[in-house]
């Protein structure tokens, strides 16, 4: 119990680090996932190839390997950024592949007639996608996107092992300070539960407001 | 679920000559951008001397090759243990969640929900640091707890998704609950669940790389040893270039196997009565009809 009360600032820093990592990586993943999903359904063959390769490679890359390559590999290219930024890049790109697949299957749930109707009104591919199909697709992908972002929050723990300030990493300092390891882990677990439950609550609200009952 | 072709035709007409020309132009442009990007990366690689012989010679040495192979072997070993154990744990927890006894059901539900909600790495670190377990068993235990509880949900939904008539008919023949499950429901459910199970095993295979973080001597660990060797001029990028294709290739093979099984099953009349949704990466979304 004392571990938490005596180390508020340490836990707070770690907790905030995880939250920041999750938020920034989520934004990157959503944007990239959206771009890749529209590539994958585009009429242009080479764009479809780019999207397919992006998803196939990233979905099958172990996240630790990606962190290893990005955090320790990119600096050898002469690209020196704070580890925090690298971690957001790695997490965001990795998760974008899963977001892309969720969006794509959402696009597939929109009835064909909708697209046909849009086209017969003379809409272009971009207009059909943005004005007719995606608004409906977004509503049906709220649950899978939510669980993907929860997975992202959980995956952010790996960043701690690569010396980015986040929640799991706090155990090291506490261990050195001589606190009970079991209790420090219990509070870390509680921290992660708070974050994942918050995301899940947020997506429950979103779904209640916008979700489709099909 | 329909495939990309169906959605593709929903989003755009079959292009006419003008549109085809425009699409061709887009295609050329995007290819050019991609090629430029690759060119730039290649330039960076050469510019930072990644292709000097000093950085690539280690891979010709037998000792280094053996080190990499040993690492790969350790990765596969951890994967094999984790796969078998999580299938077993998944079966046990699924049986628990389907039990008629309330306490058993509650405990299994609690375990499943907790282990799915925790980051795998936190569990692995806890077992490794707090319980002072050796790296391999710690890694395997963490992977088993997480993947086992995800698989438990897969098994449970699989059993529940077998058409009701099957269960009713079996009960009408006078079978016990155990008999109904093992003779009638499970065989049908397993066929339908197979692709989902294999996809979950891909997750387990990918997560064996977490062993690197607790000093388990797996594939990535071997790579790190070579990469940080001063004698070879820190061949970091070459190591990534050698290791990644092997790692990603292994996972892709397993993923493709899952897709192949799924495609076969879809054509199989024996599994028509069952449909299993893909396992989702994280749960904790209460209040949703399953």
CSV table of C-alpha atoms in Angstrom, one decimal:
chain,number,residue,atom,x,y,z
A,1,UNK,CA,0.0,0.0,0.0
A,2,UNK,CA,2.8,2.4,1.0
A,3,UNK,CA,4.4,2.0,-2.4
A,4,UNK,CA,1.7,4.1,-4.0
A,5,UNK,CA,1.3,6.7,-1.4
A,6,UNK,CA,5.0,7.3,-1.0
A,7,UNK,CA,5.7,7.4,-4.8
A,8,UNK,CA,2.8,9.4,-6.2
A,9,UNK,CA,5.0,11.4,-8.5
A,10,UNK,CA,6.8,8.4,-9.9
A,11,UNK,CA,3.6,6.5,-10.6
A,12,UNK,CA,2.0,9.7,-11.9
A,13,UNK,CA,4.9,10.2,-14.3
A,14,UNK,CA,4.7,6.6,-15.5
A,15,UNK,CA,0.9,6.8,-15.8
A,16,UNK,CA,1.0,10.0,-17.8
A,17,UNK,CA,3.7,8.6,-20.0
A,18,UNK,CA,1.5,5.6,-20.9
A,19,UNK,CA,-1.5,7.9,-21.5
A,20,UNK,CA,0.5,10.2,-23.7
A,21,UNK,CA,2.0,7.3,-25.6
A,22,UNK,CA,-1.4,5.8,-26.1
A,23,UNK,CA,-3.1,9.1,-27.2
A,24,UNK,CA,-0.4,10.1,-29.7
A,25,UNK,CA,0.0,6.6,-31.1
A,26,UNK,CA,-3.8,6.2,-31.4
A,27,UNK,CA,-4.0,9.4,-33.4
A,28,UNK,CA,-1.2,8.3,-35.7
A,29,UNK,CA,-2.7,4.8,-36.0
A,30,UNK,CA,-6.2,6.1,-36.8
A,31,UNK,CA,-4.9,8.5,-39.5
A,32,UNK,CA,-2.5,6.0,-41.1
A,33,UNK,CA,-5.1,3.2,-40.8
A,34,UNK,CA,-7.7,5.4,-42.6
A,35,UNK,CA,-5.3,6.2,-45.4
A,36,UNK,CA,-4.3,2.6,-45.8
A,37,UNK,CA,-7.9,1.4,-45.8
A,38,UNK,CA,-8.8,3.9,-48.5
A,39,UNK,CA,-5.8,2.7,-50.5
A,40,UNK,CA,-7.0,-0.9,-50.1
A,41,UNK,CA,-10.4,-0.2,-51.7
A,42,UNK,CA,-9.1,2.3,-54.3
A,43,UNK,CA,-9.6,1.7,-58.0
A,44,UNK,CA,-5.9,2.2,-58.6
A,45,UNK,CA,-4.0,-1.1,-58.6
A,46,UNK,CA,-0.7,0.2,-57.2
A,47,UNK,CA,-2.4,1.9,-54.3
A,48,UNK,CA,-4.1,-1.3,-53.4
A,49,UNK,CA,-0.7,-3.1,-53.5
A,50,UNK,CA,0.8,-0.5,-51.1
A,51,UNK,CA,-2.1,-1.0,-48.7
A,52,UNK,CA,-2.0,-4.8,-48.9
A,53,UNK,CA,1.8,-4.9,-48.3
A,54,UNK,CA,1.6,-2.4,-45.4
A,55,UNK,CA,-1.0,-4.5,-43.6
A,56,UNK,CA,0.5,-7.9,-44.4
A,57,UNK,CA,4.0,-6.9,-43.2
A,58,UNK,CA,3.0,-4.9,-40.1
A,59,UNK,CA,0.4,-7.4,-38.9
A,60,UNK,CA,3.0,-10.2,-39.0
A,61,UNK,CA,5.9,-8.2,-37.4
A,62,UNK,CA,6.5,-8.9,-33.7
A,63,UNK,CA,6.1,-5.5,-32.0
A,64,UNK,CA,9.4,-6.1,-30.0
A,65,UNK,CA,11.2,-6.4,-33.3
A,66,UNK,CA,9.6,-3.2,-34.6
A,67,UNK,CA,10.6,-1.4,-31.5
A,68,UNK,CA,14.1,-2.8,-31.8
A,69,UNK,CA,14.4,-1.7,-35.4
A,70,UNK,CA,12.9,1.7,-34.9
A,71,UNK,CA,14.3,2.8,-31.5
A,72,UNK,CA,17.7,1.3,-31.9
A,73,UNK,CA,18.0,1.0,-35.7
A,74,UNK,CA,16.9,4.4,-37.0
A,75,UNK,CA,19.5,6.4,-35.0
A,76,UNK,CA,22.1,4.5,-37.0
A,77,UNK,CA,20.6,6.2,-40.1
A,78,UNK,CA,21.5,9.5,-38.6
A,79,UNK,CA,17.9,10.0,-37.6
A,80,UNK,CA,18.1,11.1,-33.9
A,81,UNK,CA,14.8,11.8,-32.2
A,82,UNK,CA,13.6,11.4,-28.6
A,83,UNK,CA,12.8,7.8,-27.8
A,84,UNK,CA,9.2,8.9,-27.0
A,85,UNK,CA,8.7,9.9,-30.6
A,86,UNK,CA,10.2,6.7,-31.9
A,87,UNK,CA,7.9,4.7,-29.7
A,88,UNK,CA,4.9,6.6,-30.9
A,89,UNK,CA,6.0,5.9,-34.5
A,90,UNK,CA,6.5,2.2,-33.9
A,91,UNK,CA,3.2,1.7,-32.0
A,92,UNK,CA,1.2,3.9,-34.4
A,93,UNK,CA,2.4,2.2,-37.5
A,94,UNK,CA,1.9,-1.3,-36.0
A,95,UNK,CA,-1.6,-0.5,-34.8
A,96,UNK,CA,-2.6,1.2,-38.1
A,97,UNK,CA,-2.5,-2.2,-39.8
A,98,UNK,CA,-5.2,-3.5,-37.5
A,99,UNK,CA,-7.2,-0.2,-37.7
A,100,UNK,CA,-7.0,-0.5,-41.5
A,101,UNK,CA,-8.4,-4.0,-41.4
A,102,UNK,CA,-11.2,-3.0,-39.1
A,103,UNK,CA,-12.2,-0.1,-41.3
A,104,UNK,CA,-12.0,-2.3,-44.4
A,105,UNK,CA,-14.3,-4.9,-43.0
A,106,UNK,CA,-16.6,-2.0,-41.9
A,107,UNK,CA,-16.6,-0.7,-45.5
A,108,UNK,CA,-17.6,-4.2,-46.5
A,109,UNK,CA,-20.6,-4.2,-44.2
A,110,UNK,CA,-22.2,-1.2,-46.0
A,111,UNK,CA,-24.8,-2.7,-48.5
A,112,UNK,CA,-23.7,-2.6,-52.1
A,113,UNK,CA,-26.9,-0.7,-53.0
A,114,UNK,CA,-25.6,2.4,-51.1
A,115,UNK,CA,-22.6,2.7,-53.3
A,116,UNK,CA,-24.6,2.0,-56.4
A,117,UNK,CA,-27.1,4.7,-55.5
A,118,UNK,CA,-24.3,7.1,-54.8
A,119,UNK,CA,-22.7,6.4,-58.2
A,120,UNK,CA,-26.0,6.7,-60.1
A,121,UNK,CA,-26.3,10.2,-58.6
A,122,UNK,CA,-23.0,10.8,-60.4
A,123,UNK,CA,-20.7,10.8,-57.3
A,124,UNK,CA,-17.0,10.1,-57.8
A,125,UNK,CA,-15.0,7.4,-55.9
A,126,UNK,CA,-13.9,10.0,-53.3
A,127,UNK,CA,-17.4,11.3,-52.9
A,128,UNK,CA,-18.9,7.9,-52.6
A,129,UNK,CA,-16.4,6.8,-50.1
A,130,UNK,CA,-16.4,10.0,-48.0
A,131,UNK,CA,-20.0,11.0,-48.1
A,132,UNK,CA,-21.9,7.8,-48.3
A,133,UNK,CA,-19.9,4.7,-47.4
A,134,UNK,CA,-17.5,5.8,-44.7
A,135,UNK,CA,-20.0,7.6,-42.4
A,136,UNK,CA,-21.9,4.3,-42.2
A,137,UNK,CA,-18.8,2.2,-42.0
A,138,UNK,CA,-17.4,4.3,-39.1
A,139,UNK,CA,-20.5,3.5,-37.1
A,140,UNK,CA,-20.1,-0.2,-37.5
A,141,UNK,CA,-16.4,-0.3,-36.7
A,142,UNK,CA,-16.6,1.5,-33.3
A,143,UNK,CA,-16.3,-1.8,-31.3
A,144,UNK,CA,-13.4,-3.3,-33.2
A,145,UNK,CA,-11.5,0.0,-33.3
A,146,UNK,CA,-12.1,0.3,-29.5
A,147,UNK,CA,-10.6,-3.1,-28.8
A,148,UNK,CA,-7.7,-2.3,-31.2
A,149,UNK,CA,-6.9,0.8,-29.2
A,150,UNK,CA,-7.2,-1.1,-25.9
A,151,UNK,CA,-4.6,-3.5,-27.4
A,152,UNK,CA,-2.5,-0.5,-28.3
A,153,UNK,CA,-2.6,0.8,-24.7
A,154,UNK,CA,-1.5,-2.6,-23.5
A,155,UNK,CA,1.2,-2.9,-26.1
A,156,UNK,CA,2.6,0.4,-25.0
A,157,UNK,CA,4.1,-1.5,-22.1
A,158,UNK,CA,6.9,-2.7,-24.4
A,159,UNK,CA,8.1,0.9,-24.8
A,160,UNK,CA,9.0,0.9,-21.1
A,161,UNK,CA,11.5,-1.9,-21.7
A,162,UNK,CA,13.1,0.4,-24.3
A,163,UNK,CA,13.6,3.1,-21.6
A,164,UNK,CA,10.7,5.3,-22.6
A,165,UNK,CA,9.0,6.7,-19.5
A,166,UNK,CA,5.8,4.8,-18.9
A,167,UNK,CA,3.9,2.8,-16.3
A,168,UNK,CA,5.6,-0.6,-16.4
A,169,UNK,CA,9.0,1.0,-16.3
A,170,UNK,CA,8.3,2.4,-12.8
A,171,UNK,CA,8.9,-1.1,-11.3
A,172,UNK,CA,12.7,-0.8,-11.9
A,173,UNK,CA,13.1,2.4,-9.9
A,174,UNK,CA,10.8,1.0,-7.1
A,175,UNK,CA,12.8,-2.2,-7.1
A,176,UNK,CA,16.0,-0.3,-6.6
A,177,UNK,CA,14.4,1.8,-3.8
A,178,UNK,CA,13.7,-1.5,-2.1
A,179,UNK,CA,9.9,-1.5,-2.2
A,180,UNK,CA,7.8,-4.7,-2.2
A,181,UNK,CA,7.9,-5.9,-5.8
A,182,UNK,CA,4.5,-7.6,-5.6
A,183,UNK,CA,2.8,-4.4,-4.4
A,184,UNK,CA,4.5,-2.2,-7.0
A,185,UNK,CA,3.2,-4.6,-9.7
A,186,UNK,CA,-0.3,-4.5,-8.3
A,187,UNK,CA,-0.4,-0.7,-8.6
A,188,UNK,CA,1.0,-1.0,-12.1
A,189,UNK,CA,-1.8,-3.5,-13.0
A,190,UNK,CA,-4.4,-1.1,-11.5
A,191,UNK,CA,-2.9,1.7,-13.7
A,192,UNK,CA,-3.3,-0.3,-16.8
A,193,UNK,CA,-6.8,-1.3,-15.8
A,194,UNK,CA,-7.8,2.3,-15.4
A,195,UNK,CA,-6.5,3.2,-18.9
A,196,UNK,CA,-8.1,0.2,-20.6
A,197,UNK,CA,-11.4,0.6,-18.8
A,198,UNK,CA,-11.4,4.3,-19.7
A,199,UNK,CA,-11.0,3.5,-23.4
A,200,UNK,CA,-13.6,0.9,-23.2
A,201,UNK,CA,-16.0,3.3,-21.4
A,202,UNK,CA,-15.3,6.0,-24.1
A,203,UNK,CA,-16.1,3.5,-26.9
A,204,UNK,CA,-19.2,2.3,-25.1
A,205,UNK,CA,-20.5,5.9,-25.1
A,206,UNK,CA,-19.5,6.4,-28.7
A,207,UNK,CA,-21.3,3.2,-29.7
A,208,UNK,CA,-24.4,4.2,-27.8
A,209,UNK,CA,-24.5,7.5,-29.6
A,210,UNK,CA,-23.5,6.4,-33.1
A,211,UNK,CA,-23.5,2.6,-33.2
A,212,UNK,CA,-25.7,0.9,-35.7
A,213,UNK,CA,-28.1,-1.9,-34.7
A,214,UNK,CA,-28.0,-4.2,-37.6
B,1,UNK,CA,-18.5,-11.0,-45.1
B,2,UNK,CA,-18.0,-10.0,-48.7
B,3,UNK,CA,-14.6,-9.5,-50.2
B,4,UNK,CA,-12.8,-6.6,-51.7
B,5,UNK,CA,-14.1,-7.2,-55.2
B,6,UNK,CA,-17.7,-6.8,-54.0
B,7,UNK,CA,-16.9,-3.6,-52.1
B,8,UNK,CA,-14.8,-2.4,-55.0
B,9,UNK,CA,-17.6,-2.6,-57.4
B,10,UNK,CA,-19.8,-0.8,-54.8
B,11,UNK,CA,-17.5,2.1,-54.6
B,12,UNK,CA,-16.7,2.8,-58.3
B,13,UNK,CA,-18.0,1.9,-61.7
B,14,UNK,CA,-16.0,-0.2,-64.2
B,15,UNK,CA,-13.8,2.6,-65.5
B,16,UNK,CA,-14.1,3.9,-69.0
B,17,UNK,CA,-11.2,5.0,-71.2
B,18,UNK,CA,-10.7,8.4,-69.7
B,19,UNK,CA,-10.9,7.2,-66.2
B,20,UNK,CA,-8.6,4.3,-67.0
B,21,UNK,CA,-6.0,6.8,-68.3
B,22,UNK,CA,-6.4,8.8,-65.1
B,23,UNK,CA,-6.1,5.8,-62.9
B,24,UNK,CA,-3.0,4.8,-64.9
B,25,UNK,CA,-1.5,8.2,-64.2
B,26,UNK,CA,-2.3,7.8,-60.4
B,27,UNK,CA,-0.7,4.4,-60.5
B,28,UNK,CA,2.5,5.7,-62.1
B,29,UNK,CA,2.6,8.6,-59.7
B,30,UNK,CA,2.2,6.5,-56.6
B,31,UNK,CA,4.7,3.9,-57.9
B,32,UNK,CA,7.2,6.8,-58.5
B,33,UNK,CA,6.7,8.1,-55.0
B,34,UNK,CA,7.3,4.6,-53.6
B,35,UNK,CA,10.3,4.1,-55.7
B,36,UNK,CA,11.7,7.5,-54.7
B,37,UNK,CA,11.2,6.5,-51.1
B,38,UNK,CA,13.0,3.3,-51.6
B,39,UNK,CA,15.8,5.1,-53.4
B,40,UNK,CA,16.1,7.5,-50.6
B,41,UNK,CA,16.3,4.7,-48.0
B,42,UNK,CA,18.9,3.0,-50.2
B,43,UNK,CA,20.9,6.2,-50.4
B,44,UNK,CA,20.7,6.5,-46.6
B,45,UNK,CA,21.9,2.9,-46.3
B,46,UNK,CA,24.9,3.5,-48.5
B,47,UNK,CA,25.5,7.0,-47.1
B,48,UNK,CA,25.8,5.6,-43.6
B,49,UNK,CA,28.0,2.7,-44.8
B,50,UNK,CA,25.7,-0.1,-44.0
B,51,UNK,CA,27.0,-2.2,-46.9
B,52,UNK,CA,30.6,-2.2,-45.9
B,53,UNK,CA,32.1,-5.7,-45.8
B,54,UNK,CA,33.0,-5.3,-42.1
B,55,UNK,CA,29.3,-5.1,-41.2
B,56,UNK,CA,28.4,-8.1,-43.3
B,57,UNK,CA,31.3,-10.5,-42.6
B,58,UNK,CA,29.9,-11.7,-39.3
B,59,UNK,CA,27.1,-13.5,-41.2
B,60,UNK,CA,29.7,-15.7,-43.0
B,61,UNK,CA,31.1,-17.0,-39.7
B,62,UNK,CA,29.9,-20.4,-38.6
B,63,UNK,CA,29.8,-19.3,-34.9
B,64,UNK,CA,27.5,-16.4,-35.7
B,65,UNK,CA,25.3,-18.5,-37.9
B,66,UNK,CA,25.0,-21.1,-35.1
B,67,UNK,CA,24.2,-18.3,-32.6
B,68,UNK,CA,21.4,-17.2,-34.8
B,69,UNK,CA,20.1,-20.7,-35.4
B,70,UNK,CA,20.2,-21.4,-31.6
B,71,UNK,CA,18.2,-18.2,-31.1
B,72,UNK,CA,15.7,-19.3,-33.7
B,73,UNK,CA,15.5,-22.7,-32.1
B,74,UNK,CA,14.8,-21.1,-28.7
B,75,UNK,CA,12.1,-18.9,-30.2
B,76,UNK,CA,10.4,-22.0,-31.7
B,77,UNK,CA,10.8,-23.9,-28.5
B,78,UNK,CA,9.1,-21.1,-26.5
B,79,UNK,CA,6.4,-21.0,-29.2
B,80,UNK,CA,5.8,-24.7,-29.1
B,81,UNK,CA,5.5,-24.8,-25.3
B,82,UNK,CA,3.3,-21.7,-25.2
B,83,UNK,CA,1.0,-23.0,-28.0
B,84,UNK,CA,0.4,-26.4,-26.4
B,85,UNK,CA,-0.1,-25.0,-22.9
B,86,UNK,CA,-2.4,-22.2,-24.0
B,87,UNK,CA,-4.5,-24.6,-25.9
B,88,UNK,CA,-4.8,-26.7,-22.8
B,89,UNK,CA,-5.5,-23.8,-20.5
B,90,UNK,CA,-8.0,-22.4,-23.0
B,91,UNK,CA,-9.9,-25.7,-23.0
B,92,UNK,CA,-9.9,-25.9,-19.2
B,93,UNK,CA,-11.1,-22.3,-18.9
B,94,UNK,CA,-13.7,-22.7,-21.6
B,95,UNK,CA,-15.1,-25.8,-19.8
B,96,UNK,CA,-15.1,-23.8,-16.6
B,97,UNK,CA,-17.1,-20.9,-18.2
B,98,UNK,CA,-19.6,-23.4,-19.7
B,99,UNK,CA,-20.0,-25.2,-16.4
B,100,UNK,CA,-23.4,-25.6,-14.6
B,101,UNK,CA,-21.8,-24.7,-11.3
B,102,UNK,CA,-22.0,-21.0,-10.5
B,103,UNK,CA,-18.7,-20.7,-8.5
B,104,UNK,CA,-16.7,-22.5,-11.2
B,105,UNK,CA,-18.2,-20.2,-13.8
B,106,UNK,CA,-17.5,-17.1,-11.8
B,107,UNK,CA,-13.9,-18.0,-11.2
B,108,UNK,CA,-13.2,-18.9,-14.8
B,109,UNK,CA,-14.8,-15.7,-16.0
B,110,UNK,CA,-12.8,-13.7,-13.5
B,111,UNK,CA,-9.5,-15.4,-14.6
B,112,UNK,CA,-10.3,-15.0,-18.3
B,113,UNK,CA,-11.3,-11.3,-18.0
B,114,UNK,CA,-8.3,-10.4,-15.8
B,115,UNK,CA,-5.7,-12.1,-18.0
B,116,UNK,CA,-7.1,-10.6,-21.1
B,117,UNK,CA,-7.1,-7.1,-19.6
B,118,UNK,CA,-3.4,-7.2,-18.5
B,119,UNK,CA,-0.6,-6.4,-20.9
B,120,UNK,CA,1.2,-9.6,-21.6
B,121,UNK,CA,4.5,-7.9,-20.8
B,122,UNK,CA,3.4,-6.9,-17.3
B,123,UNK,CA,2.5,-10.6,-16.5
B,124,UNK,CA,5.8,-11.8,-17.9
B,125,UNK,CA,7.8,-9.2,-15.9
B,126,UNK,CA,5.8,-10.0,-12.8
B,127,UNK,CA,6.5,-13.7,-13.1
B,128,UNK,CA,10.2,-13.0,-14.0
B,129,UNK,CA,10.9,-10.3,-11.5
B,130,UNK,CA,8.6,-10.8,-8.6
B,131,UNK,CA,8.3,-14.6,-8.6
B,132,UNK,CA,12.0,-15.0,-9.7
B,133,UNK,CA,11.3,-17.6,-12.4
B,134,UNK,CA,13.8,-18.4,-15.1
B,135,UNK,CA,13.3,-16.6,-18.4
B,136,UNK,CA,11.9,-19.4,-20.5
B,137,UNK,CA,9.2,-20.6,-18.0
B,138,UNK,CA,8.4,-17.0,-17.2
B,139,UNK,CA,7.9,-16.2,-20.9
B,140,UNK,CA,5.9,-19.4,-21.6
B,141,UNK,CA,3.8,-18.8,-18.5
B,142,UNK,CA,2.9,-15.2,-19.5
B,143,UNK,CA,2.1,-16.2,-23.0
B,144,UNK,CA,0.0,-19.1,-21.8
B,145,UNK,CA,-2.0,-17.1,-19.4
B,146,UNK,CA,-2.8,-14.4,-22.0
B,147,UNK,CA,-3.4,-16.6,-25.1
B,148,UNK,CA,-5.1,-19.3,-23.0
B,149,UNK,CA,-7.7,-17.0,-21.8
B,150,UNK,CA,-8.3,-15.5,-25.3
B,151,UNK,CA,-8.6,-19.1,-26.7
B,152,UNK,CA,-11.0,-19.9,-23.9
B,153,UNK,CA,-13.3,-17.3,-25.3
B,154,UNK,CA,-12.8,-18.6,-28.8
B,155,UNK,CA,-13.7,-22.1,-27.7
B,156,UNK,CA,-16.7,-21.0,-25.7
B,157,UNK,CA,-18.2,-18.9,-28.5
B,158,UNK,CA,-17.4,-21.8,-30.9
B,159,UNK,CA,-19.3,-24.3,-28.8
B,160,UNK,CA,-22.2,-21.9,-28.3
B,161,UNK,CA,-22.4,-21.1,-32.0
B,162,UNK,CA,-23.1,-24.7,-33.0
B,163,UNK,CA,-26.8,-24.7,-34.1
B,164,UNK,CA,-29.2,-25.3,-31.3
B,165,UNK,CA,-30.8,-28.3,-33.0
B,166,UNK,CA,-27.6,-30.3,-32.7
B,167,UNK,CA,-27.5,-29.9,-29.0
B,168,UNK,CA,-31.3,-30.6,-28.6
B,169,UNK,CA,-31.1,-33.7,-30.7
B,170,UNK,CA,-28.2,-35.0,-28.7
B,171,UNK,CA,-30.0,-34.4,-25.4
B,172,UNK,CA,-33.1,-36.1,-26.9
B,173,UNK,CA,-31.0,-39.2,-27.6
B,174,UNK,CA,-30.4,-39.3,-23.8
B,175,UNK,CA,-26.7,-38.1,-23.8
B,176,UNK,CA,-25.2,-36.5,-20.8
B,177,UNK,CA,-23.8,-32.9,-21.0
B,178,UNK,CA,-20.3,-34.2,-21.3
B,179,UNK,CA,-21.2,-36.5,-24.1
B,180,UNK,CA,-23.1,-33.8,-25.9
B,181,UNK,CA,-20.1,-31.5,-25.7
B,182,UNK,CA,-17.4,-34.0,-26.6
B,183,UNK,CA,-19.2,-36.1,-29.2
B,184,UNK,CA,-21.5,-33.6,-30.9
B,185,UNK,CA,-20.6,-29.9,-30.2
B,186,UNK,CA,-16.8,-29.9,-29.9
B,187,UNK,CA,-16.0,-31.8,-33.2
B,188,UNK,CA,-18.2,-29.4,-35.1
B,189,UNK,CA,-16.9,-26.3,-33.3
B,190,UNK,CA,-13.2,-27.2,-33.7
B,191,UNK,CA,-13.5,-27.3,-37.4
B,192,UNK,CA,-15.1,-23.9,-37.5
B,193,UNK,CA,-12.7,-22.5,-34.9
B,194,UNK,CA,-9.5,-23.7,-36.5
B,195,UNK,CA,-8.7,-20.5,-38.5
B,196,UNK,CA,-9.3,-18.4,-35.4
B,197,UNK,CA,-7.2,-20.7,-33.3
B,198,UNK,CA,-4.3,-20.5,-35.8
B,199,UNK,CA,-4.5,-16.7,-35.9
B,200,UNK,CA,-4.2,-16.6,-32.2
B,201,UNK,CA,-1.2,-18.8,-32.4
B,202,UNK,CA,0.3,-16.2,-34.7
B,203,UNK,CA,-0.1,-13.7,-31.9
B,204,UNK,CA,1.7,-16.2,-29.5
B,205,UNK,CA,4.5,-16.6,-32.1
B,206,UNK,CA,4.9,-12.9,-32.4
B,207,UNK,CA,4.9,-12.4,-28.7
B,208,UNK,CA,7.7,-14.9,-28.1
B,209,UNK,CA,9.9,-11.9,-29.0
B,210,UNK,CA,9.0,-10.4,-25.7
B,211,UNK,CA,11.4,-12.9,-24.3
B,212,UNK,CA,14.2,-10.6,-25.5
B,213,UNK,CA,13.1,-8.1,-22.9
B,214,UNK,CA,13.6,-10.6,-20.0
B,215,UNK,CA,17.0,-11.8,-21.4
B,216,UNK,CA,15.7,-15.1,-22.8
B,217,UNK,CA,18.2,-16.1,-25.5
B,218,UNK,CA,15.8,-16.1,-28.4
B,219,UNK,CA,16.2,-14.9,-32.0
B,220,UNK,CA,16.1,-11.2,-31.4
B,221,UNK,CA,18.5,-11.6,-28.5
B,222,UNK,CA,21.0,-13.3,-30.8
B,223,UNK,CA,20.6,-10.5,-33.2
B,224,UNK,CA,21.3,-7.9,-30.5
B,225,UNK,CA,24.5,-9.7,-29.5
B,226,UNK,CA,25.8,-9.5,-33.1
B,227,UNK,CA,24.5,-5.9,-33.6
B,228,UNK,CA,26.4,-4.6,-30.6
B,229,UNK,CA,29.7,-6.2,-31.5
B,230,UNK,CA,32.4,-3.5,-31.9
B,231,UNK,CA,34.6,-5.9,-33.9
B,232,UNK,CA,32.2,-5.9,-36.7
B,233,UNK,CA,31.6,-2.1,-36.6
B,234,UNK,CA,28.2,-2.4,-34.9
B,235,UNK,CA,26.3,-4.1,-37.7
B,236,UNK,CA,22.9,-2.9,-36.5
B,237,UNK,CA,21.1,-2.3,-39.7
B,238,UNK,CA,22.4,-5.5,-41.4
B,239,UNK,CA,21.2,-7.5,-38.4
B,240,UNK,CA,17.7,-6.0,-38.7
B,241,UNK,CA,17.8,-6.7,-42.4
B,242,UNK,CA,18.6,-10.3,-41.8
B,243,UNK,CA,16.4,-11.0,-38.8
B,244,UNK,CA,13.2,-9.2,-39.8
B,245,UNK,CA,12.5,-11.2,-43.0
B,246,UNK,CA,12.9,-14.5,-41.1
B,247,UNK,CA,10.7,-13.4,-38.2
B,248,UNK,CA,8.0,-11.8,-40.4
B,249,UNK,CA,8.2,-14.7,-42.9
B,250,UNK,CA,7.5,-17.2,-40.1
B,251,UNK,CA,4.5,-15.3,-38.9
B,252,UNK,CA,3.2,-14.8,-42.5
B,253,UNK,CA,3.4,-18.5,-43.2
B,254,UNK,CA,1.3,-19.2,-40.2
B,255,UNK,CA,-1.2,-16.4,-41.1
B,256,UNK,CA,-1.5,-17.7,-44.6
B,257,UNK,CA,-2.1,-21.2,-43.2
B,258,UNK,CA,-5.0,-19.7,-41.1
B,259,UNK,CA,-6.5,-18.0,-44.2
B,260,UNK,CA,-6.1,-21.2,-46.2
B,261,UNK,CA,-7.9,-23.3,-43.6
B,262,UNK,CA,-10.6,-20.6,-43.3
B,263,UNK,CA,-11.1,-20.7,-47.1
B,264,UNK,CA,-11.3,-24.5,-47.1
B,265,UNK,CA,-13.7,-24.5,-44.2
B,266,UNK,CA,-16.0,-22.0,-45.8
B,267,UNK,CA,-16.6,-24.4,-48.6
B,268,UNK,CA,-17.1,-27.3,-46.2
B,269,UNK,CA,-20.8,-28.3,-45.8
B,270,UNK,CA,-19.9,-29.9,-42.4
B,271,UNK,CA,-19.3,-26.5,-40.8
B,272,UNK,CA,-22.3,-24.7,-42.2
B,273,UNK,CA,-24.0,-24.8,-38.8
B,274,UNK,CA,-21.2,-22.8,-37.1
B,275,UNK,CA,-19.7,-19.4,-37.4
B,276,UNK,CA,-16.9,-18.1,-35.3
B,277,UNK,CA,-16.0,-14.5,-35.2
B,278,UNK,CA,-12.3,-13.5,-35.2
B,279,UNK,CA,-10.6,-13.1,-31.8
B,280,UNK,CA,-10.3,-9.5,-31.0
B,281,UNK,CA,-7.0,-8.1,-29.8
B,282,UNK,CA,-8.4,-6.7,-26.5
B,283,UNK,CA,-11.6,-7.0,-24.8
B,284,UNK,CA,-13.0,-5.2,-21.8
B,285,UNK,CA,-15.9,-3.9,-23.8
B,286,UNK,CA,-18.8,-4.9,-21.5
B,287,UNK,CA,-22.5,-4.7,-22.4
B,288,UNK,CA,-22.1,-5.8,-25.9
B,289,UNK,CA,-24.2,-8.8,-27.2
B,290,UNK,CA,-21.8,-11.6,-28.0
